[in-house]
Amino acid sequence: MDYRETYFGKYKNYPIREYILDNDKNLIVKILSLGGTIREINYKGKNRVLGFNNVDDYINLRTYFGAIVGRVAGRISSRLIRIDGVDYKLNQNEGTTCLHGGQEGFAFKAWEFEESKISDNSVSVTLKYISPNLESGFPGEVTVFVQYTVYDDDSLSIEYFARTDKPTPITLTNHSYFNLNDDLNEDILEHFLKIDADSYLKLDEKSIPVKVVSVENTPFDFRNAKMIKSDMDLSLETFKYTKGYDHPFILNGEKRIELYSKKSGISLSVETTEPVVVLYCSNKLEKDLLLSNGEKTFNYQGVCLETQWYPDALNQDFLPDNILKPEGEYYSKTTYRFKNISD
Ligand code: G6D
């Protein structure tokens, strides 16, 4: 097990550090203090996520590559949210929608180093961010800790902890774009995907949930592994605005997702405490952005598996909301386990 730190760049007056978690076997994870971002997941010598090699691209291009997303991940459909009879005006950074915590979202903040730990079978780093009262319009000062841990079984866990001094909605996730091929220049459309979900959320033209729908006999049925492209027919009404999968799935009990590249033999299994996963296949990724190792970006280059609470829960009476109160503590955990099936 090894832990290293390096200087990555500067954002405003903050030095941005890179923390490197290495299990001395097959997995090395590189994390930035900017946005708590996973910049690289190197598994068996190949990078398996999309990332940049400079601060400005993370800030200016707003792809959310690898970022911790919050205060509330996903879209909030209304400008006002009402909590205990008080209205709060949210920042609207996508038309009338508040996307991924608004313009002041957690992805674009300099997080503080809290601690790093090494044990016989793991190495971790914990980052901290204090979101001030009314940041992007959300009530309450929220103190967030995120702990990344790499284990000797080639898994990476992300644990989120938060407390608030006023009731506030909070949904945190990580926005990594996975590509399990040995070459990031190859798309993810032939990745096999399995999602343990009997239903998904149908979306309107602004990607706001309108109702819970069974996956039965729809392109959203991933209960048996299939290629992502198998049923992704872009001529279908359901993909008219999203240009592919960009949808929340309501996970069944064991909350598992499995992704696999036949080309490389690499698989990723995901377990989470969260009730929902948003599957986004980089349908709207800006073209020709320069990635860390010289590759250029293109649509369908990465799969995002954004485990989270129900999106827009505060505004949809058919979804349970997620208000964190001062007497409570927010906790969420998602584990990513990498394997090479030929091992
Ligand atoms: C697009 O609709 C998608 C979102 O789901 C994604 O999180 C974002 O790009 C990065 O807006």
GROMACS .gro file of C-alpha atoms and ligand atoms in nm:
model
  354
    1MET     CA    1   0.000   0.000   0.000
    2ASP     CA    2   0.135   0.345  -0.089
    3TYR     CA    3   0.016   0.705  -0.046
    4ARG     CA    4   0.172   0.999  -0.234
    5GLU     CA    5   0.082   1.367  -0.285
    6THR     CA    6   0.181   1.611  -0.557
    7TYR     CA    7   0.111   1.971  -0.656
    8PHE     CA    8  -0.134   1.976  -0.949
    9GLY     CA    9  -0.211   2.342  -1.008
   10LYS     CA   10  -0.379   2.653  -0.872
   11TYR     CA   11  -0.743   2.763  -0.854
   12LYS     CA   12  -0.809   3.118  -0.739
   13ASN     CA   13  -0.576   3.141  -0.437
   14TYR     CA   14  -0.590   2.771  -0.363
   15PRO     CA   15  -0.308   2.528  -0.444
   16ILE     CA   16  -0.468   2.215  -0.591
   17ARG     CA   17  -0.311   1.890  -0.470
   18GLU     CA   18  -0.329   1.544  -0.623
   19TYR     CA   19  -0.351   1.248  -0.385
   20ILE     CA   20  -0.238   0.910  -0.516
   21LEU     CA   21  -0.377   0.589  -0.359
   22ASP     CA   22  -0.182   0.283  -0.476
   23ASN     CA   23  -0.260  -0.071  -0.355
   24ASP     CA   24   0.071  -0.199  -0.497
   25LYS     CA   25  -0.127  -0.457  -0.694
   26ASN     CA   26  -0.347  -0.352  -0.989
   27LEU     CA   27  -0.522  -0.032  -0.876
   28ILE     CA   28  -0.398   0.326  -0.852
   29VAL     CA   29  -0.649   0.610  -0.797
   30LYS     CA   30  -0.557   0.977  -0.838
   31ILE     CA   31  -0.777   1.235  -0.664
   32LEU     CA   32  -0.770   1.615  -0.681
   33SER     CA   33  -0.856   1.860  -0.405
   34LEU     CA   34  -1.048   2.045  -0.679
   35GLY     CA   35  -1.402   1.913  -0.654
   36GLY     CA   36  -1.278   1.598  -0.479
   37THR     CA   37  -1.230   1.482  -0.837
   38ILE     CA   38  -1.118   1.134  -0.941
   39ARG     CA   39  -0.874   1.227  -1.217
   40GLU     CA   40  -0.750   0.878  -1.296
   41ILE     CA   41  -0.835   0.520  -1.208
   42ASN     CA   42  -0.545   0.312  -1.332
   43TYR     CA   43  -0.637  -0.055  -1.333
   44LYS     CA   44  -0.385  -0.307  -1.466
   45GLY     CA   45  -0.177  -0.033  -1.621
   46LYS     CA   46  -0.454   0.145  -1.813
   47ASN     CA   47  -0.658   0.452  -1.718
   48ARG     CA   48  -1.027   0.360  -1.703
   49VAL     CA   49  -1.187   0.705  -1.658
   50LEU     CA   50  -1.194   1.035  -1.848
   51GLY     CA   51  -0.991   1.317  -1.696
   52PHE     CA   52  -0.794   1.632  -1.774
   53ASN     CA   53  -0.434   1.724  -1.692
   54ASN     CA   54  -0.498   2.086  -1.586
   55VAL     CA   55  -0.721   2.288  -1.349
   56ASP     CA   56  -0.861   2.529  -1.607
   57ASP     CA   57  -1.023   2.252  -1.813
   58TYR     CA   58  -1.198   2.112  -1.506
   59ILE     CA   59  -1.332   2.457  -1.417
   60ASN     CA   60  -1.415   2.592  -1.762
   61LEU     CA   61  -1.538   2.287  -1.952
   62ARG     CA   62  -1.791   2.176  -1.688
   63THR     CA   63  -1.795   1.811  -1.792
   64TYR     CA   64  -1.794   1.711  -1.422
   65PHE     CA   65  -1.529   1.446  -1.506
   66GLY     CA   66  -1.479   1.246  -1.185
   67ALA     CA   67  -1.617   1.522  -0.963
   68ILE     CA   68  -1.801   1.504  -0.634
   69VAL     CA   69  -2.138   1.652  -0.728
   70GLY     CA   70  -2.351   1.843  -0.474
   71ARG     CA   71  -2.508   2.003  -0.269
   72VAL     CA   72  -2.781   1.829  -0.469
   73ALA     CA   73  -2.676   1.608  -0.761
   74GLY     CA   74  -2.907   1.597  -1.060
   75ARG     CA   75  -3.167   1.850  -1.162
   76ILE     CA   76  -3.404   2.055  -0.944
   77SER     CA   77  -3.693   2.176  -1.160
   78SER     CA   78  -3.807   2.481  -0.968
   79ARG     CA   79  -3.636   2.809  -0.885
   80LEU     CA   80  -3.791   2.796  -0.539
   81ILE     CA   81  -3.772   2.515  -0.290
   82ARG     CA   82  -3.988   2.535   0.022
   83ILE     CA   83  -3.855   2.398   0.351
   84ASP     CA   84  -4.057   2.434   0.673
   85GLY     CA   85  -4.270   2.699   0.504
   86VAL     CA   86  -3.974   2.912   0.392
   87ASP     CA   87  -3.894   2.958   0.022
   88TYR     CA   88  -3.533   2.947  -0.097
   89LYS     CA   89  -3.431   3.072  -0.441
   90LEU     CA   90  -3.188   2.833  -0.611
   91ASN     CA   91  -2.928   2.919  -0.870
   92GLN     CA   92  -3.052   2.817  -1.214
   93ASN     CA   93  -2.749   2.712  -1.420
   94GLU     CA   94  -2.934   2.516  -1.688
   95GLY     CA   95  -3.227   2.729  -1.814
   96THR     CA   96  -3.484   2.714  -1.533
   97THR     CA   97  -3.313   2.414  -1.370
   98CYS     CA   98  -3.057   2.389  -1.093
   99LEU     CA   99  -2.813   2.124  -1.220
  100HIS     CA  100  -2.558   1.954  -0.993
  101GLY     CA  101  -2.576   2.209  -0.714
  102GLY     CA  102  -2.584   2.511  -0.943
  103GLN     CA  103  -2.306   2.744  -1.053
  104GLU     CA  104  -2.148   2.711  -0.707
  105GLY     CA  105  -2.168   2.331  -0.708
  106PHE     CA  106  -1.923   2.122  -0.507
  107ALA     CA  107  -1.745   2.008  -0.825
  108PHE     CA  108  -1.592   2.355  -0.863
  109LYS     CA  109  -1.468   2.408  -0.510
  110ALA     CA  110  -1.126   2.363  -0.354
  111TRP     CA  111  -1.168   2.092  -0.091
  112GLU     CA  112  -0.943   2.074   0.215
  113PHE     CA  113  -0.719   1.781   0.298
  114GLU     CA  114  -0.846   1.617   0.620
  115GLU     CA  115  -0.637   1.301   0.659
  116SER     CA  116  -0.481   1.003   0.487
  117LYS     CA  117  -0.454   0.653   0.633
  118ILE     CA  118  -0.268   0.334   0.541
  119SER     CA  119  -0.352  -0.010   0.680
  120ASP     CA  120  -0.247  -0.363   0.580
  121ASN     CA  121  -0.524  -0.387   0.324
  122SER     CA  122  -0.620  -0.029   0.240
  123VAL     CA  123  -0.506   0.327   0.175
  124SER     CA  124  -0.739   0.627   0.199
  125VAL     CA  125  -0.764   1.002   0.179
  126THR     CA  126  -1.041   1.214   0.331
  127LEU     CA  127  -1.131   1.557   0.196
  128LYS     CA  128  -1.352   1.822   0.356
  129TYR     CA  129  -1.568   2.102   0.221
  130ILE     CA  130  -1.780   2.351   0.413
  131SER     CA  131  -2.069   2.475   0.199
  132PRO     CA  132  -2.182   2.812   0.336
  133ASN     CA  133  -2.543   2.902   0.413
  134LEU     CA  134  -2.731   2.993   0.090
  135GLU     CA  135  -2.457   2.865  -0.142
  136SER     CA  136  -2.639   2.834  -0.477
  137GLY     CA  137  -2.946   2.928  -0.267
  138PHE     CA  138  -2.949   2.618  -0.043
  139PRO     CA  139  -3.022   2.682   0.328
  140GLY     CA  140  -2.778   2.595   0.603
  141GLU     CA  141  -2.405   2.560   0.643
  142VAL     CA  142  -2.317   2.204   0.545
  143THR     CA  143  -1.990   2.036   0.642
  144VAL     CA  144  -1.905   1.748   0.409
  145PHE     CA  145  -1.636   1.481   0.437
  146VAL     CA  146  -1.563   1.240   0.152
  147GLN     CA  147  -1.334   0.942   0.212
  148TYR     CA  148  -1.181   0.758  -0.082
  149THR     CA  149  -1.039   0.416   0.006
  150VAL     CA  150  -0.848   0.175  -0.219
  151TYR     CA  151  -0.834  -0.185  -0.098
  152ASP     CA  152  -0.604  -0.476  -0.175
  153ASP     CA  153  -0.891  -0.656  -0.356
  154ASP     CA  154  -0.879  -0.387  -0.631
  155SER     CA  155  -1.189  -0.205  -0.505
  156LEU     CA  156  -1.243   0.166  -0.445
  157SER     CA  157  -1.501   0.288  -0.197
  158ILE     CA  158  -1.637   0.640  -0.164
  159GLU     CA  159  -1.800   0.734   0.165
  160TYR     CA  160  -1.985   1.062   0.207
  161PHE     CA  161  -2.059   1.219   0.546
  162ALA     CA  162  -2.242   1.550   0.602
  163ARG     CA  163  -2.400   1.757   0.876
  164THR     CA  164  -2.600   2.080   0.857
  165ASP     CA  165  -2.704   2.358   1.093
  166LYS     CA  166  -3.038   2.405   0.912
  167PRO     CA  167  -3.268   2.162   0.730
  168THR     CA  168  -3.148   2.130   0.368
  169PRO     CA  169  -3.178   1.889   0.076
  170ILE     CA  170  -2.853   1.702   0.006
  171THR     CA  171  -2.764   1.440  -0.256
  172LEU     CA  172  -2.398   1.362  -0.321
  173THR     CA  173  -2.249   1.145  -0.593
  174ASN     CA  174  -1.934   1.095  -0.799
  175HIS     CA  175  -1.945   1.178  -1.168
  176SER     CA  176  -1.672   0.953  -1.311
  177TYR     CA  177  -1.697   0.859  -1.678
  178PHE     CA  178  -1.588   0.495  -1.696
  179ASN     CA  179  -1.435   0.339  -2.010
  180LEU     CA  180  -1.316  -0.018  -1.945
  181ASN     CA  181  -1.152  -0.062  -2.286
  182ASP     CA  182  -0.771  -0.064  -2.300
  183ASP     CA  183  -0.796   0.243  -2.526
  184LEU     CA  184  -1.004   0.552  -2.436
  185ASN     CA  185  -1.033   0.623  -2.808
  186GLU     CA  186  -1.282   0.336  -2.831
  187ASP     CA  187  -1.644   0.411  -2.734
  188ILE     CA  188  -1.843   0.239  -2.460
  189LEU     CA  189  -2.142   0.136  -2.673
  190GLU     CA  190  -2.034  -0.228  -2.678
  191HIS     CA  191  -1.979  -0.240  -2.302
  192PHE     CA  192  -2.214  -0.492  -2.141
  193LEU     CA  193  -2.424  -0.338  -1.865
  194LYS     CA  194  -2.645  -0.495  -1.600
  195ILE     CA  195  -2.858  -0.279  -1.366
  196ASP     CA  196  -3.063  -0.445  -1.094
  197ALA     CA  197  -3.367  -0.217  -1.143
  198ASP     CA  198  -3.730  -0.304  -1.224
  199SER     CA  199  -3.820   0.060  -1.289
  200TYR     CA  200  -3.679   0.389  -1.410
  201LEU     CA  201  -3.793   0.750  -1.416
  202LYS     CA  202  -3.945   0.876  -1.739
  203LEU     CA  203  -3.820   1.229  -1.815
  204ASP     CA  204  -3.969   1.537  -1.980
  205GLU     CA  205  -3.792   1.758  -2.236
  206LYS     CA  206  -3.589   1.922  -1.954
  207SER     CA  207  -3.482   1.583  -1.814
  208ILE     CA  208  -3.712   1.630  -1.514
  209PRO     CA  209  -3.877   1.310  -1.384
  210VAL     CA  210  -4.247   1.277  -1.469
  211LYS     CA  211  -4.329   0.926  -1.348
  212VAL     CA  212  -4.199   0.586  -1.239
  213VAL     CA  213  -4.216   0.334  -1.526
  214SER     CA  214  -4.149  -0.041  -1.538
  215VAL     CA  215  -3.844  -0.134  -1.745
  216GLU     CA  216  -4.036  -0.438  -1.884
  217ASN     CA  217  -4.028  -0.442  -2.267
  218THR     CA  218  -3.844  -0.107  -2.281
  219PRO     CA  219  -3.485  -0.008  -2.379
  220PHE     CA  220  -3.430   0.049  -2.006
  221ASP     CA  221  -3.442  -0.319  -1.913
  222PHE     CA  222  -3.085  -0.398  -1.805
  223ARG     CA  223  -3.186  -0.672  -1.561
  224ASN     CA  224  -2.994  -0.914  -1.783
  225ALA     CA  225  -2.659  -0.789  -1.910
  226LYS     CA  226  -2.672  -0.643  -2.262
  227MET     CA  227  -2.463  -0.409  -2.473
  228ILE     CA  228  -2.539  -0.043  -2.406
  229LYS     CA  229  -2.609   0.009  -2.777
  230SER     CA  230  -2.846  -0.291  -2.802
  231ASP     CA  231  -3.170  -0.098  -2.751
  232MET     CA  232  -3.042   0.260  -2.763
  233ASP     CA  233  -3.244   0.354  -3.073
  234LEU     CA  234  -3.207   0.734  -3.098
  235SER     CA  235  -3.515   0.759  -3.318
  236LEU     CA  236  -3.730   0.665  -3.017
  237GLU     CA  237  -3.928   0.945  -2.848
  238THR     CA  238  -3.774   0.849  -2.513
  239PHE     CA  239  -3.427   0.946  -2.638
  240LYS     CA  240  -3.538   1.256  -2.833
  241TYR     CA  241  -3.393   1.511  -2.590
  242THR     CA  242  -3.131   1.303  -2.409
  243LYS     CA  243  -2.969   1.151  -2.723
  244GLY     CA  244  -2.929   0.823  -2.536
  245TYR     CA  245  -2.936   0.702  -2.177
  246ASP     CA  246  -2.934   0.989  -1.928
  247HIS     CA  247  -3.195   0.842  -1.693
  248PRO     CA  248  -3.244   0.755  -1.328
  249PHE     CA  249  -3.300   0.385  -1.249
  250ILE     CA  250  -3.466   0.282  -0.922
  251LEU     CA  251  -3.246   0.006  -0.783
  252ASN     CA  252  -3.381  -0.314  -0.630
  253GLY     CA  253  -3.275  -0.440  -0.290
  254GLU     CA  254  -2.916  -0.543  -0.349
  255LYS     CA  255  -2.842  -0.225  -0.545
  256ARG     CA  256  -2.586  -0.361  -0.786
  257ILE     CA  257  -2.466  -0.248  -1.128
  258GLU     CA  258  -2.217  -0.438  -1.348
  259LEU     CA  259  -2.022  -0.305  -1.643
  260TYR     CA  260  -1.794  -0.515  -1.866
  261SER     CA  261  -1.575  -0.463  -2.172
  262LYS     CA  262  -1.544  -0.775  -2.389
  263LYS     CA  263  -1.250  -0.608  -2.570
  264SER     CA  264  -1.036  -0.580  -2.257
  265GLY     CA  265  -1.194  -0.843  -2.032
  266ILE     CA  266  -1.220  -0.580  -1.760
  267SER     CA  267  -1.533  -0.568  -1.541
  268LEU     CA  268  -1.657  -0.318  -1.285
  269SER     CA  269  -1.919  -0.402  -1.026
  270VAL     CA  270  -2.083  -0.123  -0.827
  271GLU     CA  271  -2.263  -0.157  -0.494
  272THR     CA  272  -2.431   0.136  -0.326
  273THR     CA  273  -2.641   0.244  -0.030
  274GLU     CA  274  -2.833   0.477  -0.261
  275PRO     CA  275  -3.179   0.402  -0.408
  276VAL     CA  276  -3.108   0.540  -0.756
  277VAL     CA  277  -2.838   0.534  -1.023
  278VAL     CA  278  -2.836   0.782  -1.311
  279LEU     CA  279  -2.697   0.615  -1.624
  280TYR     CA  280  -2.542   0.880  -1.847
  281CYS     CA  281  -2.345   0.767  -2.153
  282SER     CA  282  -2.172   1.098  -2.232
  283ASN     CA  283  -2.434   1.162  -2.500
  284LYS     CA  284  -2.362   1.535  -2.493
  285LEU     CA  285  -1.988   1.539  -2.433
  286GLU     CA  286  -1.823   1.829  -2.615
  287LYS     CA  287  -1.608   1.699  -2.902
  288ASP     CA  288  -1.225   1.715  -2.922
  289LEU     CA  289  -1.145   1.819  -2.566
  290LEU     CA  290  -0.793   1.707  -2.475
  291LEU     CA  291  -0.781   1.432  -2.213
  292SER     CA  292  -0.494   1.356  -1.974
  293ASN     CA  293  -0.305   1.121  -2.201
  294GLY     CA  294  -0.362   1.300  -2.530
  295GLU     CA  295  -0.690   1.138  -2.634
  296LYS     CA  296  -0.967   1.363  -2.766
  297THR     CA  297  -1.327   1.351  -2.640
  298PHE     CA  298  -1.630   1.228  -2.836
  299ASN     CA  299  -1.987   1.120  -2.759
  300TYR     CA  300  -2.038   0.782  -2.591
  301GLN     CA  301  -1.678   0.775  -2.466
  302GLY     CA  302  -1.764   0.716  -2.101
  303VAL     CA  303  -2.038   0.564  -1.882
  304CYS     CA  304  -2.146   0.761  -1.575
  305LEU     CA  305  -2.309   0.558  -1.297
  306GLU     CA  306  -2.420   0.837  -1.063
  307THR     CA  307  -2.551   0.662  -0.754
  308GLN     CA  308  -2.776   0.904  -0.563
  309TRP     CA  309  -3.109   0.991  -0.405
  310TYR     CA  310  -3.419   1.039  -0.622
  311PRO     CA  311  -3.368   1.344  -0.849
  312ASP     CA  312  -3.595   1.648  -0.804
  313ALA     CA  313  -3.749   1.469  -0.504
  314LEU     CA  314  -3.855   1.796  -0.339
  315ASN     CA  315  -4.076   1.889  -0.635
  316GLN     CA  316  -4.219   1.549  -0.728
  317ASP     CA  317  -4.486   1.417  -0.494
  318PHE     CA  318  -4.434   1.064  -0.630
  319LEU     CA  319  -4.075   1.062  -0.500
  320PRO     CA  320  -3.957   1.064  -0.134
  321ASP     CA  321  -3.763   1.377  -0.044
  322ASN     CA  322  -3.426   1.394   0.128
  323ILE     CA  323  -3.405   1.671   0.383
  324LEU     CA  324  -3.103   1.655   0.615
  325LYS     CA  325  -3.179   1.802   0.956
  326PRO     CA  326  -2.937   1.946   1.217
  327GLU     CA  327  -2.996   1.647   1.443
  328GLY     CA  328  -2.919   1.400   1.162
  329GLU     CA  329  -2.610   1.291   0.968
  330TYR     CA  330  -2.594   1.220   0.595
  331TYR     CA  331  -2.407   0.900   0.508
  332SER     CA  332  -2.372   0.734   0.172
  333LYS     CA  333  -2.131   0.470   0.037
  334THR     CA  334  -2.060   0.339  -0.309
  335THR     CA  335  -1.802   0.070  -0.387
  336TYR     CA  336  -1.644   0.008  -0.729
  337ARG     CA  337  -1.473  -0.331  -0.772
  338PHE     CA  338  -1.251  -0.396  -1.074
  339LYS     CA  339  -1.171  -0.741  -1.212
  340ASN     CA  340  -1.012  -0.894  -1.517
  341ILE     CA  341  -1.222  -1.194  -1.599
  342SER     CA  342  -0.920  -1.380  -1.733
  343ASP     CA  343  -0.762  -1.368  -1.385
  344G6D     C1  344  -2.556   1.659  -1.925
  344G6D     O1  345  -2.775   1.563  -1.904
  344G6D     C2  346  -2.638   1.543  -1.873
  344G6D     C3  347  -2.621   1.527  -1.724
  344G6D     O2  348  -2.690   1.413  -1.678
  344G6D     C4  349  -2.472   1.516  -1.692
  344G6D     O3  350  -2.455   1.503  -1.554
  344G6D     C5  351  -2.402   1.642  -1.743
  344G6D     O4  352  -2.420   1.654  -1.882
  344G6D     C6  353  -2.252   1.636  -1.716
  344G6D     O5  354  -2.613   1.779  -1.877
   0.00000   0.00000   0.00000
